[in-house]
Amino acid sequence: MDWSDGANYFLLKSVQQCGLDFAKVAKRMDKSASVFLSNEQPRDFGEKSCSLQYNFLMATYRQKTDTASLVKDDSALLSSAIDFYTNLRRNHLIAKRDEYQQIIE
């Protein structure tokens, strides 16, 4: 499961908006990818792919964080995972910005 941090972020936000209706999630992912992930390698954002990636992300996030064991509510866990991937995405964008600034200086 080698989705980018940005794709993972948009997947989690789509699930937050649409619930576990992966037909709707897949449509949102296609739209988000065409706008916000256009510079990344094209990826399959079909229902099955989104479902598998979501389950992978949530299982991985539960294992990585100590607080996940304390969170019983799936929506709270989802919000926590979104915050985590938001920070990863932000750090990636900051690193890219710094890289470009070094090039133009």
Coordinates of C-alpha atoms in Angstrom, one line a residue:
M1 CA 0.0 0.0 0.0
D2 CA 2.2 2.8 -1.3
W3 CA -0.2 5.7 -1.5
S4 CA 1.2 9.2 -0.9
D5 CA 0.5 11.1 2.3
G6 CA -1.7 13.4 0.2
A7 CA -3.7 10.6 -1.2
N8 CA -4.1 9.0 2.3
Y9 CA -5.2 12.4 3.7
F10 CA -7.8 12.9 1.0
L11 CA -9.0 9.3 1.4
L12 CA -9.6 9.8 5.2
K13 CA -11.3 13.1 4.6
S14 CA -13.5 11.5 2.0
V15 CA -14.5 8.7 4.4
Q16 CA -15.2 11.4 7.1
Q17 CA -17.6 13.1 4.6
C18 CA -19.2 10.1 2.9
G19 CA -18.9 7.4 5.6
L20 CA -18.1 3.9 4.5
D21 CA -19.9 4.2 1.2
F22 CA -16.9 3.5 -0.9
A23 CA -18.7 4.2 -4.2
K24 CA -19.0 7.9 -3.0
V25 CA -15.5 7.9 -1.5
A26 CA -14.1 6.7 -4.9
K27 CA -15.9 9.5 -6.7
R28 CA -14.6 12.1 -4.3
M29 CA -11.1 10.6 -4.5
D30 CA -11.1 10.9 -8.3
K31 CA -12.1 14.6 -8.1
S32 CA -9.6 15.3 -5.4
A33 CA -6.8 13.6 -7.2
S34 CA -7.5 15.4 -10.5
V35 CA -7.1 18.8 -8.7
F36 CA -4.8 18.3 -5.7
L37 CA -2.7 15.3 -6.7
S38 CA -2.2 16.0 -10.4
N39 CA 1.6 16.0 -10.0
E40 CA 1.7 12.6 -8.5
Q41 CA 1.7 9.2 -10.2
P42 CA -1.8 8.2 -11.4
R43 CA -3.5 5.7 -9.1
D44 CA -6.6 3.5 -9.1
F45 CA -9.1 5.1 -6.8
G46 CA -11.8 2.5 -7.3
E47 CA -14.2 1.3 -4.6
K48 CA -12.1 -1.8 -3.7
S49 CA -8.8 0.1 -3.7
C50 CA -10.2 2.8 -1.5
S51 CA -11.7 0.3 0.9
L52 CA -8.5 -1.7 1.2
Q53 CA -6.4 1.4 1.7
Y54 CA -8.7 2.8 4.3
N55 CA -8.7 -0.5 6.3
F56 CA -4.9 -0.7 5.9
L57 CA -4.5 2.9 7.1
M58 CA -6.7 2.5 10.2
A59 CA -5.1 -0.8 11.2
T60 CA -1.6 0.7 10.8
Y61 CA -2.6 3.9 12.7
R62 CA -4.0 1.8 15.5
Q63 CA -0.7 0.0 15.8
K64 CA 1.5 3.2 15.6
T65 CA -0.2 5.3 18.2
D66 CA -0.6 4.7 21.9
T67 CA -3.8 6.9 22.0
A68 CA -5.6 4.7 19.5
S69 CA -6.0 2.0 22.2
L70 CA -7.8 4.5 24.4
V71 CA -10.2 5.7 21.6
K72 CA -13.2 3.5 21.4
D73 CA -15.2 5.6 19.0
D74 CA -14.3 5.0 15.3
S75 CA -15.1 8.7 14.4
A76 CA -12.7 9.9 17.0
L77 CA -10.0 7.5 15.8
L78 CA -10.7 8.7 12.2
S79 CA -10.3 12.4 13.3
S80 CA -7.0 11.5 15.0
A81 CA -5.8 9.7 11.9
I82 CA -6.7 12.7 9.8
D83 CA -4.7 15.0 12.0
F84 CA -1.7 12.6 11.7
Y85 CA -1.9 12.5 7.9
T86 CA -2.5 16.3 7.8
N87 CA 0.8 16.8 9.6
L88 CA 2.6 14.4 7.3
R89 CA 1.2 16.2 4.2
R90 CA 2.1 19.6 5.6
N91 CA 5.7 18.5 6.3
H92 CA 5.9 17.1 2.8
L93 CA 4.7 20.3 1.3
I94 CA 7.1 22.4 3.5
A95 CA 10.0 20.2 2.4
K96 CA 9.0 20.6 -1.3
R97 CA 8.7 24.4 -0.8
D98 CA 12.2 24.6 0.8
E99 CA 13.6 22.4 -2.0
Y100 CA 12.2 24.8 -4.6
Q101 CA 13.5 27.9 -2.7
Q102 CA 17.0 26.5 -2.7
I103 CA 16.8 25.9 -6.5
I104 CA 15.8 29.5 -7.3
E105 CA 18.3 31.1 -4.9

